[in-house]
Amino acid sequence: MLAKTFGCSVFGVNAALITIETHVGQGSKCHLVGLPDSTIKEAILRVESAIKQMGCFFPRRKVVINLAPANVRKEGSAYDLAIALSVIQASEQIDLLALDQYVIMGELALDGIIRPIKGALPIAMEARKNGIRKIIVPLENVHEAAYVQEMEVFGMETLQETVQFLRGKTFHKPAQIKPQVRKTSTHAIDFSQVHGQEMAKRAIEIAAAGGHNLILIGPPGAGKTMLAKRIPSILPPLSLQEAMETTIIHSIAGKLGVQQSLLTERPFRSPHHSISSTALIGGGSNPQPGEITLAHHGVLFLDELPEFSKHALEVMRQPLEDRIVNISRARYALEFPANFMLIASMNPCPCGYYNHPTKDCTCGPEVVQRYLNKISGPLLDRIDLHIEILPIQFEEMRRHSMHESSQNIFERVVRARRIQEKRFAQFPHISTNAMMDGAMTRQLCALDAQSESRLKAAMNQLSLSARAYDRIIKVARTIADLAESECILPEHLSEAIAYRSLDRENWGG
């Protein structure tokens, strides 16, 4: 007899529908075909044990299990449950009703318990795309998959329970989830806890409002990491579409916790400086999203930037510009999303005290220059705001005056983002000022004569590149949005220019 059901193959951040066909006939050998990897080939042993635990048997006849389309390589252990059910149906042991109306995914333990899988959300979305409205997943993944509208999602704990459900012996109500996203700042750490550093706080507010990249330069103990870790507390809430995209990425990477469903906070990724370029941008033999993709719609924080390998830093140049990662290998070519804010921090020299107001630097000029040369000019050009941080004085630390809370900054950032939403309503793939290309910048960010003259003088004095020219205008546009001004005024442009004072020719000047 022939039995058929459906599963999904996850590749990159997308899923593809897989048909699982099982035929039991004359013979004595089991064949698993359709380009399965070694993990799927081992499924026969897991399936056989799980079937025996529920009182059935694995047929000792010729069993052909085909995973179609046969030219697509399948990986992972999530096909176990579908294979087990199709074997039971094809061997005519139990009649499973409407098996071919479901997408079924789950890894089986030897005792028949169904273990959680990666990528339940994109699997459910692919099922709906192909007109299949019912899906069976492990119980731990049911909340995640249930966010896909117009789908009946059933969570199962064991193979036995799944068989009884498909026989019509038990009733399971489809899971229902109402999407919810954050509307206020809910973080425990807050900008009200930060003394001083008003210029840095202002720059961080601008970066959050416009989605700009930012680098903090200062001596050890000045508060660079402390400031960076508070950035999530002022970021605007995820839209439902952004939350779905972010959750898909983290689901595929296996980063969602047990019983966790939709991500409601923007991701904040802070990899160690020993990270490889592959772990940073993604890829590998079984391609997985890297840190810059896990930071999609959120923040990638690179602490001690010059300590990262030069190759790892340089591979970020294209994603910072295009907001996608294109990975091409001999066996595959794929694209990962990478729309993130880069927040970086670094010391001004190896000892950390170059240009310090009270401590002497022990590094010679050549050592300082060699250290700064680890950050290439093209990479620095892609960072919109360069902020020099100096240590605060004792009196400032002991002052008990109230500092502005993250909630107040959060509200201003949200208002600025709403202005940008209206501005880019006719551009479906643009949501922040930082995402504008050159043509859009010229169209939407007109400067008056005084501002043009001021920017020209800054370009000549600071030896800035054409890319820096566009980024100054984008930052000025964000500053105007925070001020709720329709036009970019000269004072907005002057402030934006001040945040480029740490370009290479001026470091330590």
Coordinates of C-alpha atoms in Angstrom, one line a residue:
M1 CA 0.0 0.0 0.0
L2 CA 1.1 3.6 -0.6
A3 CA 0.8 6.3 2.0
K4 CA 1.5 10.0 1.6
T5 CA 2.0 13.0 3.9
F6 CA 3.9 16.2 4.0
G7 CA 6.8 17.8 5.8
C8 CA 9.1 20.8 5.2
S9 CA 12.7 21.4 4.5
V10 CA 14.3 24.5 6.0
F11 CA 17.2 26.0 4.1
G12 CA 18.6 29.4 5.1
V13 CA 15.6 31.4 6.4
N14 CA 13.1 29.8 4.0
A15 CA 11.2 26.5 4.0
A16 CA 10.1 24.2 1.1
L17 CA 7.3 21.6 1.1
I18 CA 8.5 18.0 1.1
T19 CA 6.2 15.1 0.1
I20 CA 6.9 11.9 2.1
E21 CA 5.7 8.8 0.3
T22 CA 6.0 5.3 1.7
H23 CA 5.3 2.1 -0.2
V24 CA 5.3 -1.4 1.4
G25 CA 5.5 -4.3 -1.0
Q26 CA 7.2 -7.6 -1.8
G27 CA 10.8 -7.9 -0.6
S28 CA 12.8 -7.6 2.5
K29 CA 14.7 -4.4 2.6
C30 CA 14.1 -0.7 3.6
H31 CA 15.1 2.0 1.2
L32 CA 15.2 5.7 2.1
V33 CA 15.6 7.8 -1.0
G34 CA 15.3 11.5 -2.0
L35 CA 18.8 12.9 -1.0
P36 CA 18.5 12.4 2.8
D37 CA 21.5 13.2 4.9
S38 CA 22.9 10.8 7.5
T39 CA 20.6 12.1 10.3
I40 CA 17.5 11.2 8.2
K41 CA 19.0 7.8 7.3
E42 CA 19.3 7.1 11.0
A43 CA 15.5 7.9 11.4
I44 CA 14.7 4.3 10.4
L45 CA 16.2 3.0 13.7
R46 CA 14.3 5.7 15.8
V47 CA 11.1 5.1 13.9
E48 CA 11.3 1.3 14.4
S49 CA 11.8 1.6 18.1
A50 CA 9.0 4.2 18.6
I51 CA 6.6 2.1 16.6
K52 CA 7.3 -1.0 18.7
Q53 CA 6.8 1.0 21.9
M54 CA 3.1 1.6 20.9
G55 CA 2.4 -2.1 20.1
C56 CA 2.9 -2.0 16.3
F57 CA 5.7 -3.4 14.2
F58 CA 8.1 -2.2 11.5
P59 CA 7.3 -4.3 8.4
R60 CA 9.8 -6.9 7.4
R61 CA 9.0 -6.4 3.7
K62 CA 10.3 -4.1 1.1
V63 CA 9.7 -0.5 2.4
V64 CA 10.5 2.4 0.1
I65 CA 10.4 5.9 1.7
N66 CA 10.7 8.7 -0.8
L67 CA 11.3 12.3 0.1
A68 CA 10.2 14.4 -2.9
P69 CA 11.4 16.4 -4.7
A70 CA 14.3 14.1 -5.0
N71 CA 16.8 16.7 -6.2
V72 CA 16.5 18.8 -3.0
R73 CA 18.8 17.7 -0.2
K74 CA 17.0 17.1 3.2
E75 CA 18.7 17.5 6.5
G76 CA 17.9 17.0 10.2
S77 CA 15.8 14.7 12.3
A78 CA 12.4 16.5 12.1
Y79 CA 11.0 14.0 9.5
D80 CA 10.9 11.2 12.0
L81 CA 7.2 11.6 13.0
A82 CA 5.9 11.9 9.4
I83 CA 8.0 8.8 8.4
A84 CA 6.6 6.8 11.3
L85 CA 3.0 7.6 10.5
S86 CA 3.4 6.9 6.8
V87 CA 5.0 3.5 7.6
I88 CA 2.1 2.6 9.9
Q89 CA -0.4 3.7 7.2
A90 CA 1.3 2.0 4.3
S91 CA 1.7 -1.3 6.2
E92 CA -2.1 -1.3 6.8
Q93 CA -1.7 -1.7 10.6
I94 CA -3.9 1.4 11.5
D95 CA -6.1 3.5 9.2
L96 CA -5.0 7.1 9.7
L97 CA -7.7 9.5 8.5
A98 CA -6.7 12.3 6.0
L99 CA -3.0 11.8 6.6
D100 CA -2.3 13.6 3.3
Q101 CA -4.0 16.8 4.6
Y102 CA -1.3 17.5 7.2
V103 CA 2.2 18.9 7.3
I104 CA 3.8 16.8 10.1
M105 CA 7.1 17.5 11.7
G106 CA 8.8 16.2 14.8
E107 CA 11.8 14.2 16.1
L108 CA 11.1 10.9 17.8
A109 CA 12.8 9.5 20.8
L110 CA 13.2 5.7 21.0
D111 CA 10.2 5.5 23.4
G112 CA 7.9 7.5 21.0
I113 CA 8.2 10.9 22.7
I114 CA 8.2 13.8 20.2
R115 CA 11.0 16.2 20.6
P116 CA 11.0 19.9 19.6
I117 CA 12.3 21.0 16.2
K118 CA 13.8 24.1 14.7
G119 CA 11.9 26.4 12.3
A120 CA 8.3 25.6 13.2
L121 CA 7.2 29.1 12.2
P122 CA 8.5 29.1 8.7
I123 CA 7.3 25.6 8.3
A124 CA 3.7 26.6 9.1
M125 CA 4.0 29.6 6.8
E126 CA 5.2 27.4 3.9
A127 CA 2.3 25.0 4.6
R128 CA -0.2 27.8 4.3
K129 CA 1.5 29.1 1.2
N130 CA 0.9 25.6 -0.4
G131 CA -2.7 25.4 0.6
I132 CA -2.3 23.0 3.5
R133 CA -4.2 24.3 6.5
K134 CA -3.4 21.7 9.1
I135 CA -0.1 21.0 10.8
I136 CA 1.1 18.7 13.5
V137 CA 4.2 19.8 15.5
P138 CA 5.8 18.9 18.9
L139 CA 3.9 20.4 21.8
E140 CA 6.8 22.7 22.6
N141 CA 6.6 24.3 19.2
V142 CA 2.8 24.8 19.0
H143 CA 2.7 28.4 20.3
E144 CA 5.3 29.4 17.7
A145 CA 3.5 27.8 14.7
A146 CA 0.1 29.1 15.9
Y147 CA 1.1 32.7 15.0
V148 CA 0.4 31.8 11.4
Q149 CA -3.1 32.9 10.7
E150 CA -5.7 30.6 9.0
M151 CA -3.8 27.5 10.2
E152 CA -5.0 24.7 12.4
V153 CA -2.0 23.8 14.6
F154 CA -2.0 20.7 16.7
G155 CA 0.7 20.0 19.3
M156 CA 1.5 16.4 20.2
E157 CA 3.7 14.8 22.9
T158 CA 4.0 11.2 21.7
L159 CA 3.6 9.1 18.6
Q160 CA 0.8 7.2 20.3
E161 CA -1.1 10.4 21.0
T162 CA -0.7 11.4 17.3
V163 CA -1.9 8.1 16.0
Q164 CA -5.0 8.3 18.2
F165 CA -5.7 11.8 17.0
L166 CA -5.4 10.8 13.4
R167 CA -7.7 7.8 13.9
G168 CA -10.3 10.2 15.3
K169 CA -10.2 8.6 18.7
T170 CA -9.2 11.8 20.6
F171 CA -10.1 15.4 20.1
H172 CA -7.6 18.2 20.1
K173 CA -8.5 21.9 19.8
P174 CA -6.2 23.8 17.4
A175 CA -4.0 26.2 19.2
Q176 CA -4.9 29.9 19.0
I177 CA -2.5 32.8 19.7
K178 CA -3.2 36.5 19.6
P179 CA -0.1 38.4 18.5
Q180 CA 1.1 41.0 20.9
V181 CA 4.0 43.4 20.7
R182 CA 5.6 45.7 23.2
K183 CA 4.3 49.3 23.5
T184 CA 6.4 50.7 26.3
S185 CA 10.0 50.4 27.6
T186 CA 10.1 47.4 30.0
H187 CA 13.9 47.0 30.6
A188 CA 15.4 46.8 34.1
I189 CA 18.5 48.8 33.1
D190 CA 17.7 52.4 32.4
F191 CA 19.4 55.5 31.1
S192 CA 18.3 57.3 34.4
Q193 CA 21.1 55.2 36.0
V194 CA 23.8 56.9 33.8
H195 CA 25.5 59.9 35.2
G196 CA 26.8 62.5 32.8
Q197 CA 27.7 61.5 29.2
E198 CA 25.0 63.8 27.8
M199 CA 26.5 64.0 24.3
A200 CA 26.8 60.2 24.1
K201 CA 23.2 59.8 25.3
R202 CA 22.0 62.3 22.7
A203 CA 23.9 60.5 20.0
I204 CA 22.4 57.2 21.1
E205 CA 18.9 58.7 20.9
I206 CA 19.6 59.9 17.4
A207 CA 20.9 56.5 16.4
A208 CA 17.9 54.7 17.8
A209 CA 15.5 57.2 16.2
G210 CA 16.9 56.8 12.7
G211 CA 18.4 53.3 12.8
H212 CA 22.0 54.7 12.4
N213 CA 25.3 52.9 13.1
L214 CA 27.4 54.4 16.0
I215 CA 30.8 54.0 17.4
L216 CA 31.9 55.0 20.9
I217 CA 35.6 55.8 21.5
G218 CA 37.0 56.3 24.9
P219 CA 39.3 55.1 27.7
P220 CA 38.6 52.0 29.9
G221 CA 35.9 52.7 32.5
A222 CA 34.3 55.7 30.7
G223 CA 31.0 53.8 30.3
K224 CA 31.0 52.7 26.7
T225 CA 29.6 49.2 27.4
M226 CA 27.2 50.5 30.0
L227 CA 25.7 52.9 27.5
A228 CA 25.5 50.3 24.7
K229 CA 23.6 47.8 26.9
R230 CA 20.9 50.4 27.6
I231 CA 20.1 51.0 23.9
P232 CA 17.4 48.2 23.8
S233 CA 15.5 50.2 26.4
I234 CA 14.8 53.0 24.0
L235 CA 14.4 51.2 20.7
P236 CA 10.9 51.4 19.2
P237 CA 8.6 48.3 19.5
L238 CA 8.7 45.7 16.8
S239 CA 5.8 45.8 14.4
L240 CA 4.0 42.5 13.9
Q241 CA 5.8 41.9 10.5
E242 CA 9.2 42.7 12.1
A243 CA 8.4 40.3 15.0
M244 CA 7.5 37.5 12.6
E245 CA 10.7 38.0 10.5
T246 CA 12.8 38.1 13.7
T247 CA 11.1 35.0 15.2
I248 CA 11.7 33.0 11.9
I249 CA 15.4 33.7 12.1
H250 CA 15.7 32.7 15.7
S251 CA 13.5 29.7 15.2
I252 CA 15.7 28.4 12.4
A253 CA 18.8 29.0 14.4
G254 CA 17.3 27.1 17.4
K255 CA 17.5 30.2 19.6
L256 CA 13.9 30.3 20.8
G257 CA 13.4 29.0 24.3
V258 CA 11.0 26.2 25.2
Q259 CA 7.4 27.3 25.0
Q260 CA 8.6 30.7 23.6
S261 CA 6.6 31.9 20.6
L262 CA 6.8 35.4 19.1
L263 CA 9.7 37.6 19.9
T264 CA 8.5 40.9 21.3
E265 CA 11.8 42.6 22.0
R266 CA 14.3 43.7 19.4
P267 CA 17.4 41.4 19.5
F268 CA 20.6 42.6 21.1
R269 CA 23.6 40.5 20.0
S270 CA 27.0 41.0 21.5
P271 CA 29.5 38.3 20.1
H272 CA 33.0 37.9 21.6
H273 CA 35.8 39.4 19.6
S274 CA 37.2 35.9 18.9
I275 CA 34.3 35.1 16.6
S276 CA 35.0 33.8 13.1
S277 CA 33.8 35.5 10.0
T278 CA 31.5 32.6 9.2
A279 CA 29.9 32.8 12.6
L280 CA 29.5 36.5 12.1
I281 CA 27.9 36.5 8.7
G282 CA 26.5 33.0 8.5
G283 CA 27.0 30.0 6.3
G284 CA 28.7 26.6 7.1
S285 CA 28.1 23.2 5.6
N286 CA 24.6 23.2 6.9
P287 CA 23.9 27.0 6.4
Q288 CA 22.9 28.8 9.5
P289 CA 22.3 32.5 10.1
G290 CA 25.2 34.4 11.7
E291 CA 25.2 37.1 14.3
I292 CA 24.4 39.9 12.0
T293 CA 21.3 38.1 10.8
L294 CA 20.3 37.2 14.4
A295 CA 20.5 40.9 15.0
H296 CA 18.0 41.6 12.2
H297 CA 15.7 44.5 13.3
G298 CA 17.8 44.9 16.4
V299 CA 21.3 45.8 17.5
L300 CA 24.7 44.2 16.9
F301 CA 27.1 45.3 19.6
L302 CA 30.8 44.8 18.9
D303 CA 32.8 45.6 22.0
E304 CA 36.5 46.3 21.6
L305 CA 36.2 46.6 17.8
P306 CA 39.9 46.5 16.9
E307 CA 40.2 43.1 18.7
F308 CA 38.0 41.5 16.1
S309 CA 39.8 39.9 13.2
K310 CA 40.3 42.2 10.2
H311 CA 38.6 39.6 7.9
A312 CA 35.6 39.4 10.1
L313 CA 35.2 43.2 10.1
E314 CA 35.7 43.6 6.4
V315 CA 33.0 41.0 5.5
M316 CA 30.5 43.3 7.3
R317 CA 31.0 46.1 4.8
Q318 CA 28.5 44.7 2.2
P319 CA 25.8 43.8 4.7
L320 CA 26.1 47.3 6.3
E321 CA 25.5 48.8 2.9
D322 CA 22.9 46.4 1.4
R323 CA 21.3 45.1 4.6
I324 CA 21.4 41.5 3.3
V325 CA 24.1 38.8 3.3
N326 CA 24.7 36.9 0.1
I327 CA 26.5 33.6 0.7
S328 CA 27.7 31.5 -2.3
R329 CA 29.3 28.2 -1.9
A330 CA 29.9 25.2 -4.2
R331 CA 26.8 23.4 -2.9
Y332 CA 24.4 26.4 -2.4
A333 CA 23.8 30.1 -2.7
L334 CA 21.4 31.8 -0.3
E335 CA 20.5 35.2 1.1
F336 CA 20.1 36.1 4.8
P337 CA 18.4 39.4 5.9
A338 CA 20.7 41.7 7.9
N339 CA 18.9 45.0 8.7
F340 CA 20.6 45.8 12.0
M341 CA 22.1 48.8 13.9
L342 CA 25.8 48.4 14.4
I343 CA 26.9 49.8 17.8
A344 CA 30.7 49.5 18.3
S345 CA 33.1 50.6 21.0
M346 CA 36.8 50.8 21.2
N347 CA 39.7 52.3 23.1
P348 CA 41.7 55.1 21.4
C349 CA 44.9 53.1 21.7
P350 CA 46.2 49.8 23.1
C351 CA 46.7 51.2 26.6
G352 CA 43.4 53.1 26.4
Y353 CA 44.6 56.6 27.5
Y354 CA 45.5 58.4 24.3
N355 CA 44.0 61.9 24.5
H356 CA 43.0 61.3 28.1
P357 CA 42.6 64.5 30.1
T358 CA 44.5 63.3 33.2
K359 CA 46.4 60.1 32.4
D360 CA 49.4 59.7 30.1
C361 CA 49.4 57.4 27.2
T362 CA 52.2 54.9 27.1
C363 CA 51.9 54.1 23.4
G364 CA 54.1 55.7 20.8
P365 CA 52.6 57.5 17.8
E366 CA 53.3 54.5 15.5
V367 CA 51.6 52.1 17.9
V368 CA 48.5 54.3 18.1
Q369 CA 48.3 54.6 14.4
R370 CA 48.8 50.8 13.8
Y371 CA 46.0 50.2 16.4
L372 CA 43.6 52.6 14.6
N373 CA 44.5 51.2 11.2
K374 CA 42.7 48.0 12.3
I375 CA 39.5 49.8 11.5
S376 CA 39.5 50.5 7.7
G377 CA 38.4 53.8 6.2
P378 CA 35.6 52.1 4.2
L379 CA 34.2 50.5 7.4
L380 CA 34.4 53.7 9.3
D381 CA 32.6 55.5 6.5
R382 CA 29.6 53.2 7.0
I383 CA 29.3 54.2 10.7
D384 CA 27.1 57.3 10.9
L385 CA 28.0 58.7 14.3
H386 CA 31.4 58.8 15.9
I387 CA 31.3 59.7 19.6
E388 CA 34.3 60.4 21.8
I389 CA 33.6 59.6 25.5
L390 CA 35.7 61.0 28.3
P391 CA 35.5 59.7 31.9
I392 CA 33.1 61.6 34.2
Q393 CA 34.4 63.5 37.2
F394 CA 33.9 62.4 40.8
E395 CA 31.5 65.3 41.5
E396 CA 29.2 64.2 38.7
M397 CA 29.2 60.6 39.9
R398 CA 28.2 61.7 43.4
R399 CA 25.5 64.1 42.2
H400 CA 22.0 62.8 43.2
S401 CA 20.1 64.8 40.6
M402 CA 17.5 62.9 38.6
H403 CA 18.5 61.8 35.1
E404 CA 16.2 61.4 32.1
S405 CA 14.6 57.9 32.1
S406 CA 14.6 55.5 29.1
Q407 CA 10.9 55.8 28.9
N408 CA 11.1 59.5 28.1
I409 CA 13.7 58.9 25.4
F410 CA 11.7 55.9 24.1
E411 CA 8.7 58.1 23.6
R412 CA 10.7 60.7 21.5
V413 CA 12.2 57.9 19.5
V414 CA 8.8 56.4 18.7
R415 CA 7.4 59.8 17.6
A416 CA 10.4 60.2 15.3
R417 CA 9.9 56.7 13.8
R418 CA 6.2 57.5 13.2
I419 CA 7.3 60.5 11.1
Q420 CA 9.6 58.3 9.1
E421 CA 6.8 55.7 8.6
K422 CA 4.7 58.4 6.9
R423 CA 7.6 59.6 4.9
F424 CA 8.4 56.2 3.5
A425 CA 4.8 54.9 3.2
Q426 CA 5.3 54.6 -0.6
F427 CA 8.6 52.7 -0.2
P428 CA 7.8 49.2 1.1
H429 CA 11.3 48.2 2.0
I430 CA 12.4 51.4 3.7
S431 CA 11.5 52.2 7.3
T432 CA 14.2 54.4 8.7
N433 CA 16.3 57.4 7.5
A434 CA 19.4 55.2 7.7
M435 CA 18.0 53.0 5.0
M436 CA 17.7 55.7 2.3
D437 CA 19.9 55.4 -0.7
G438 CA 21.6 58.4 -2.4
A439 CA 18.7 59.2 -4.7
M440 CA 16.2 59.1 -1.9
T441 CA 18.4 61.3 0.3
R442 CA 18.6 64.0 -2.4
Q443 CA 14.8 63.7 -3.0
L444 CA 13.6 63.8 0.6
C445 CA 16.4 65.7 2.4
A446 CA 16.7 69.0 0.6
L447 CA 19.1 71.6 2.1
D448 CA 18.9 75.3 2.0
A449 CA 21.9 77.5 0.7
Q450 CA 23.2 78.1 4.2
S451 CA 23.2 74.4 5.1
E452 CA 24.8 73.5 1.7
S453 CA 27.6 76.0 2.4
R454 CA 28.2 74.7 5.9
L455 CA 28.3 71.0 4.7
K456 CA 30.8 71.9 1.9
A457 CA 33.1 73.5 4.4
A458 CA 32.9 70.5 6.7
M459 CA 33.6 68.1 3.8
N460 CA 36.8 70.0 2.9
Q461 CA 38.0 70.5 6.5
L462 CA 37.4 66.9 7.6
S463 CA 38.4 65.2 4.3
L464 CA 35.2 63.3 4.3
S465 CA 34.1 60.8 1.5
A466 CA 31.0 61.0 -0.6
R467 CA 29.5 58.2 1.6
A468 CA 30.0 60.3 4.7
Y469 CA 28.3 63.2 2.9
D470 CA 25.1 61.2 2.5
R471 CA 25.3 59.9 6.1
I472 CA 25.6 63.4 7.6
I473 CA 22.4 64.4 5.7
K474 CA 20.6 61.3 6.9
V475 CA 21.6 62.0 10.5
A476 CA 20.5 65.6 10.1
R477 CA 17.2 64.4 8.9
T478 CA 16.8 62.3 12.0
I479 CA 17.7 65.2 14.2
A480 CA 15.0 67.2 12.5
D481 CA 12.5 64.4 13.0
L482 CA 13.3 64.4 16.7
A483 CA 12.6 68.1 16.7
E484 CA 9.4 67.5 14.7
S485 CA 10.7 69.9 12.0
E486 CA 9.6 69.4 8.4
C487 CA 12.9 70.9 7.1
I488 CA 16.5 70.3 7.9
L489 CA 17.7 73.5 9.6
P490 CA 21.3 74.6 9.7
E491 CA 21.5 73.8 13.5
H492 CA 20.4 70.2 12.7
L493 CA 23.2 69.9 10.1
S494 CA 25.8 71.4 12.4
E495 CA 24.9 68.8 15.1
A496 CA 25.2 66.0 12.5
I497 CA 28.6 67.2 11.4
A498 CA 29.8 67.3 15.0
Y499 CA 29.2 63.6 15.2
R500 CA 31.8 63.0 12.4
S501 CA 34.6 64.6 14.4
L502 CA 36.2 61.3 15.0
D503 CA 36.9 60.5 11.4
R504 CA 40.4 59.0 10.8
E505 CA 42.2 62.3 10.1
N506 CA 40.9 63.8 13.3
W507 CA 41.3 61.1 15.9
G508 CA 43.2 62.5 18.8
G509 CA 43.3 65.9 17.2

